[in-house]
């Protein structure tokens, strides 16, 4: 490798995507060489959700082909840093990526950097180097719904979290109940979008959980129950209208709480990330509210909202740059690294 040029490999297997990415850092600029993702959605669709045993077997089958594709014409021995997700996530899935990363580190003597999956999502946003701190991050996915006050790079304070179901999980459960399939978020959003395009109205209302509570926590488990009770009373609601109200209820709560937290902690930037960040209605609402409040808004491209290894490579490299030479050298023997399925900030 040329001087001042580094190749960084990212590996992500925390849930149901087997992913690897190779990036090049040179003169302060990042070039994306590859970003390979094998999605297991079709494997889990018959079950209406993620089955851990199915996920880990698929990771085991796909990790080597995905890595080979990510390397492209580069050799593993050219890589200067290996970054891998070590939590949170499904432990049997995490271990596949970790063991692959440890093996590569052992063979190539490249430093091995452990990366927090949630932190990776934060670094998936476009132009993250332009974030002005303090920043408020809404991390929202099938497994997480969190509000994080980022005081400065890598200094986090959790100020809100879901007390039960994550927002993405709520979408999935309601979609399954309505017989629409998995994953629920994109399906419900498509129906909702068609309803709004027709500018129709519906005499159907769901509660906005914890909207008036004087904290920044969330609760979505009751929405499905409320939906069931409402449909028992009247069965003639159009499906598109139901989906529009579901999406409205979830997005209204997420937007309200996020903006309230942003004001409370005097955020200069607002970050939307995680799988549900692909929801165009949520992106639009949060961006509009951030603009009104004169807060800079950041979110990932839609294709990087869901799990990927590019975000792991980026987050790991940013942390690695902050280490001392001695700390960097120590990571060449980071073979005790283990999965932490319950990891948070």
Coordinates of C-alpha atoms in Angstrom, one line a residue:
X1 CA 0.0 0.0 0.0
X2 CA 1.1 3.6 -0.6
X3 CA 2.0 5.7 2.4
X4 CA -1.0 7.5 3.9
X5 CA -3.4 5.1 2.2
X6 CA -5.4 2.6 4.2
X7 CA -7.8 -0.2 3.4
X8 CA -10.5 -0.9 6.0
X9 CA -12.7 -4.0 6.0
X10 CA -16.1 -3.9 7.7
X11 CA -18.0 -7.1 8.7
X12 CA -21.6 -7.1 9.9
X13 CA -23.7 -10.2 10.9
X14 CA -25.7 -8.9 13.9
X15 CA -29.1 -10.0 12.7
X16 CA -30.3 -11.2 9.3
X17 CA -27.9 -9.6 6.8
X18 CA -24.5 -11.0 6.0
X19 CA -22.4 -8.0 5.0
X20 CA -18.9 -7.0 4.2
X21 CA -17.5 -3.7 2.9
X22 CA -14.1 -2.5 1.8
X23 CA -13.2 1.2 2.0
X24 CA -10.1 3.2 1.1
X25 CA -8.9 6.1 3.2
X26 CA -6.4 8.5 1.6
X27 CA -5.6 12.1 2.4
X28 CA -8.6 12.5 4.6
X29 CA -11.0 11.2 2.0
X30 CA -13.0 8.0 2.0
X31 CA -13.6 5.9 -1.2
X32 CA -16.1 3.1 -1.1
X33 CA -14.6 0.1 -2.9
X34 CA -17.4 -2.4 -2.1
X35 CA -20.5 -2.8 0.0
X36 CA -21.9 -6.3 -0.2
X37 CA -25.0 -7.4 1.6
X38 CA -26.8 -10.8 1.5
X39 CA -30.3 -10.3 2.8
X40 CA -32.1 -13.2 4.4
X41 CA -35.6 -11.7 4.1
X42 CA -36.8 -14.4 1.8
X43 CA -35.6 -17.1 4.2
X44 CA -37.6 -15.6 7.1
X45 CA -40.7 -14.5 5.3
X46 CA -42.5 -17.9 5.7
X47 CA -42.1 -17.5 9.5
X48 CA -43.3 -13.9 9.6
X49 CA -40.1 -12.8 11.5
X50 CA -36.5 -13.6 12.1
X51 CA -35.6 -17.1 13.3
X52 CA -32.2 -17.0 15.0
X53 CA -31.2 -20.6 14.0
X54 CA -32.1 -19.9 10.4
X55 CA -30.2 -16.6 10.5
X56 CA -26.9 -18.1 11.9
X57 CA -26.9 -21.0 9.4
X58 CA -27.3 -18.6 6.5
X59 CA -24.5 -16.4 7.9
X60 CA -22.2 -19.5 8.1
X61 CA -23.1 -20.4 4.5
X62 CA -22.7 -16.9 3.1
X63 CA -19.9 -15.2 5.0
X64 CA -17.0 -16.4 2.9
X65 CA -18.7 -15.7 -0.5
X66 CA -19.6 -12.2 0.7
X67 CA -16.1 -11.5 1.9
X68 CA -14.6 -12.7 -1.4
X69 CA -16.9 -10.4 -3.3
X70 CA -16.1 -7.5 -0.9
X71 CA -12.3 -7.9 -1.4
X72 CA -12.7 -7.8 -5.2
X73 CA -9.2 -7.6 -6.7
X74 CA -7.6 -6.8 -3.3
X75 CA -5.8 -9.3 -1.2
X76 CA -6.8 -9.8 2.5
X77 CA -3.1 -9.1 3.2
X78 CA -3.5 -5.5 1.8
X79 CA -6.1 -4.6 4.5
X80 CA -4.8 -2.3 7.2
X81 CA -7.8 -2.6 9.6
X82 CA -10.6 -5.0 10.2
X83 CA -13.8 -3.7 11.9
X84 CA -16.5 -6.1 13.0
X85 CA -19.9 -5.7 14.8
X86 CA -19.7 -7.3 18.3
X87 CA -23.2 -6.3 19.5
X88 CA -26.0 -5.7 20.1
X89 CA -27.7 -8.5 18.1
X90 CA -28.4 -12.2 18.0
X91 CA -25.5 -13.9 19.6
X92 CA -25.3 -16.8 17.2
X93 CA -25.3 -14.4 14.3
X94 CA -22.7 -12.1 15.8
X95 CA -20.3 -14.9 16.4
X96 CA -20.1 -15.8 12.7
X97 CA -18.8 -12.4 11.8
X98 CA -16.6 -12.1 14.9
X99 CA -14.9 -15.5 14.2
X100 CA -14.4 -14.6 10.6
X101 CA -12.8 -11.3 11.6
X102 CA -10.6 -12.9 14.2
X103 CA -9.4 -15.5 11.7
X104 CA -8.5 -12.8 9.1
X105 CA -6.8 -10.7 11.8
X106 CA -4.7 -13.7 12.9
X107 CA -3.7 -14.6 9.3
X108 CA -2.9 -11.0 8.1
X109 CA -1.8 -9.4 11.4
X110 CA -4.3 -6.5 10.7
X111 CA -5.7 -4.8 13.9
X112 CA -9.1 -6.0 14.8
X113 CA -11.6 -3.2 15.9
X114 CA -14.8 -4.1 17.7
X115 CA -17.7 -1.9 16.6
X116 CA -21.0 -1.1 18.4
X117 CA -23.8 -1.9 15.8
X118 CA -25.8 1.1 17.0
X119 CA -22.8 3.4 16.6
X120 CA -22.4 2.1 13.1
X121 CA -25.9 3.3 12.3
X122 CA -25.0 6.8 13.3
X123 CA -22.1 6.7 10.9
X124 CA -24.3 5.6 8.1
X125 CA -25.7 9.1 7.6
X126 CA -24.5 11.2 4.6
X127 CA -21.9 13.8 5.4
X128 CA -21.4 12.7 9.0
X129 CA -18.3 14.8 9.1
X130 CA -20.5 17.9 8.9
X131 CA -22.5 17.1 12.1
X132 CA -22.4 20.0 14.6
X133 CA -22.5 18.9 18.2
X134 CA -24.4 18.4 20.4
X135 CA -26.5 16.2 18.2
X136 CA -29.7 14.2 18.9
X137 CA -29.9 10.8 17.2
X138 CA -33.0 8.7 16.7
X139 CA -32.0 5.1 16.2
X140 CA -35.1 3.3 15.0
X141 CA -35.3 -0.2 13.7
X142 CA -36.9 -3.6 14.2
X143 CA -34.8 -4.2 17.4
X144 CA -34.2 -0.7 18.7
X145 CA -35.9 2.7 19.3
X146 CA -33.5 5.0 21.1
X147 CA -32.9 8.7 21.5
X148 CA -29.2 9.4 22.0
X149 CA -27.7 12.8 23.0
X150 CA -24.3 12.9 21.3
X151 CA -22.3 15.5 23.2
X152 CA -19.3 15.2 21.0
X153 CA -17.9 12.4 18.8
X154 CA -18.1 9.0 20.7
X155 CA -19.6 10.6 23.8
X156 CA -23.2 9.3 24.2
X157 CA -26.1 9.8 26.6
X158 CA -29.2 7.7 26.2
X159 CA -32.1 10.0 26.9
X160 CA -35.0 7.8 25.7
X161 CA -35.8 4.2 24.7
X162 CA -38.7 1.9 24.0
X163 CA -40.2 0.3 27.1
X164 CA -41.4 -2.7 25.1
X165 CA -41.6 -3.1 21.3
X166 CA -39.4 -1.2 18.9
X167 CA -41.1 0.8 16.2
X168 CA -40.0 -1.5 13.4
X169 CA -41.2 -4.5 15.5
X170 CA -44.6 -2.8 15.8
X171 CA -44.8 -2.4 12.0
X172 CA -43.9 -6.1 11.6
X173 CA -46.5 -7.3 14.1
X174 CA -49.3 -5.2 12.7
X175 CA -48.4 -6.3 9.1
X176 CA -48.5 -9.9 10.2
X177 CA -51.9 -9.4 11.9
X178 CA -53.3 -7.8 8.7
X179 CA -51.9 -10.6 6.6
X180 CA -49.6 -8.4 4.6
X181 CA -46.3 -10.2 5.1
X182 CA -42.8 -9.5 6.3
X183 CA -41.0 -7.1 6.7
X184 CA -44.0 -5.0 7.7
X185 CA -42.6 -1.5 7.5
X186 CA -42.2 -1.2 3.7
X187 CA -45.5 -2.9 3.0
X188 CA -47.5 -0.7 5.4
X189 CA -45.7 2.4 4.1
X190 CA -46.6 1.5 0.5
X191 CA -50.3 1.1 1.3
X192 CA -50.2 4.3 3.4
X193 CA -48.6 6.3 0.6
X194 CA -51.4 5.2 -1.9
X195 CA -54.0 6.3 0.6
X196 CA -52.5 9.8 1.2
X197 CA -52.0 10.3 -2.6
X198 CA -55.8 10.0 -2.9
X199 CA -56.2 12.6 -0.2
X200 CA -58.8 10.4 1.4
X201 CA -60.0 10.6 5.0
X202 CA -61.0 7.8 7.4
X203 CA -63.0 7.7 10.7
X204 CA -60.4 5.5 12.3
X205 CA -58.0 6.6 15.0
X206 CA -55.3 4.9 16.9
X207 CA -53.7 6.1 20.2
X208 CA -50.4 8.0 20.2
X209 CA -48.6 6.1 23.0
X210 CA -46.8 8.2 25.6
X211 CA -47.1 11.3 23.5
X212 CA -47.9 13.5 26.5
X213 CA -45.6 11.8 29.0
X214 CA -42.9 14.2 30.2
X215 CA -40.0 12.0 29.2
X216 CA -38.5 10.8 25.9
X217 CA -39.4 7.1 26.2
X218 CA -41.6 5.2 23.8
X219 CA -44.1 2.4 23.9
X220 CA -45.5 0.6 20.9
X221 CA -46.8 -2.7 22.2
X222 CA -50.3 -1.4 22.7
X223 CA -50.9 -0.2 19.1
X224 CA -51.6 -3.7 17.8
X225 CA -54.0 -4.3 20.6
X226 CA -55.8 -1.0 19.9
X227 CA -56.0 -1.9 16.2
X228 CA -57.6 -5.3 17.0
X229 CA -60.2 -3.7 19.2
X230 CA -61.0 -1.0 16.7
X231 CA -61.4 -3.5 13.9
X232 CA -63.7 -5.6 16.0
X233 CA -66.1 -2.7 16.4
X234 CA -66.2 -2.0 12.6
X235 CA -64.9 -4.2 9.8
X236 CA -65.4 -2.0 6.8
X237 CA -62.3 0.2 7.1
X238 CA -60.2 0.2 3.9
X239 CA -56.8 -1.5 4.2
X240 CA -54.9 1.5 2.8
X241 CA -56.6 3.8 5.3
X242 CA -55.7 1.5 8.2
X243 CA -52.1 1.4 7.1
X244 CA -52.0 5.2 6.8
X245 CA -53.3 5.6 10.4
X246 CA -50.7 3.0 11.7
X247 CA -47.9 4.8 10.0
X248 CA -49.2 8.2 11.1
X249 CA -49.4 7.1 14.7
X250 CA -45.9 5.7 14.8
X251 CA -44.3 8.5 12.9
X252 CA -46.1 11.2 14.9
X253 CA -44.8 9.8 18.2
X254 CA -41.3 9.4 16.9
X255 CA -41.2 12.9 15.5
X256 CA -42.8 14.6 18.6
X257 CA -40.4 12.9 21.1
X258 CA -37.4 13.4 18.9
X259 CA -38.0 17.1 18.5
X260 CA -38.8 17.5 22.2
X261 CA -35.5 15.8 23.1
X262 CA -33.7 18.0 20.6
X263 CA -35.0 21.1 22.2
X264 CA -34.3 19.9 25.7
X265 CA -30.7 19.1 25.0
X266 CA -30.1 22.1 22.6
X267 CA -29.1 19.9 19.7
X268 CA -27.5 21.6 16.7
X269 CA -27.9 18.5 14.5
X270 CA -30.6 15.8 14.3
X271 CA -29.7 12.3 13.1
X272 CA -32.2 9.8 11.9
X273 CA -30.8 6.3 11.4
X274 CA -31.6 2.6 11.6
X275 CA -33.8 0.4 9.4
X276 CA -37.0 2.5 9.9
X277 CA -35.0 5.5 8.6
X278 CA -35.8 4.2 5.2
X279 CA -39.4 5.2 5.8
X280 CA -39.9 8.2 3.5
X281 CA -42.8 9.6 5.5
X282 CA -40.8 9.6 8.7
X283 CA -37.8 11.2 6.9
X284 CA -40.0 13.9 5.5
X285 CA -41.7 14.8 8.8
X286 CA -38.5 14.9 10.8
X287 CA -36.7 16.9 8.2
X288 CA -39.5 19.4 8.0
X289 CA -39.6 19.8 11.8
X290 CA -35.8 20.1 12.0
X291 CA -35.8 22.8 9.4
X292 CA -38.5 24.7 11.3
X293 CA -36.3 24.5 14.4
X294 CA -33.2 25.5 12.4
X295 CA -31.5 22.2 13.3
X296 CA -29.3 20.5 10.7
X297 CA -30.8 17.2 9.6
X298 CA -28.8 14.1 8.7
X299 CA -30.0 10.6 7.6
X300 CA -28.5 7.8 5.5
X301 CA -29.3 7.1 1.9
X302 CA -32.3 4.7 1.9
X303 CA -30.0 1.8 0.8
X304 CA -27.8 2.3 3.9
X305 CA -30.6 2.6 6.4
X306 CA -30.8 -1.1 6.9
X307 CA -27.9 -3.2 8.3
X308 CA -24.7 -3.0 6.2
X309 CA -20.9 -3.3 6.7
X310 CA -20.0 0.0 5.2
X311 CA -21.3 1.8 8.4
X312 CA -19.2 -0.6 10.5
X313 CA -16.1 0.1 8.5
X314 CA -16.7 3.9 8.8
X315 CA -17.5 3.9 12.5
X316 CA -14.6 1.5 13.3
X317 CA -12.1 3.6 11.3
X318 CA -13.2 6.8 13.0
X319 CA -12.6 5.3 16.5
X320 CA -9.3 3.7 15.4
X321 CA -7.9 7.1 14.3
X322 CA -8.3 8.3 17.9
X323 CA -6.2 5.5 19.4
X324 CA -2.5 5.8 20.4
X325 CA 0.1 3.8 18.5
X326 CA 0.4 1.5 21.4
X327 CA -3.4 0.9 21.5
X328 CA -3.5 0.3 17.7
X329 CA -0.7 -2.3 18.0
X330 CA -2.5 -4.1 20.8
X331 CA -5.5 -4.6 18.5
X332 CA -3.3 -6.9 16.4
X333 CA -3.8 -9.5 19.1
X334 CA -7.5 -8.8 19.9
X335 CA -8.4 -12.5 19.8
X336 CA -10.3 -12.5 23.1
X337 CA -13.0 -10.4 21.4
X338 CA -16.4 -11.9 22.1
X339 CA -20.0 -11.1 21.2
X340 CA -22.1 -8.9 23.4
X341 CA -25.7 -9.4 22.3
X342 CA -27.0 -6.9 24.9
X343 CA -24.5 -4.1 24.2
X344 CA -25.7 -0.5 24.4
X345 CA -23.8 2.8 24.6

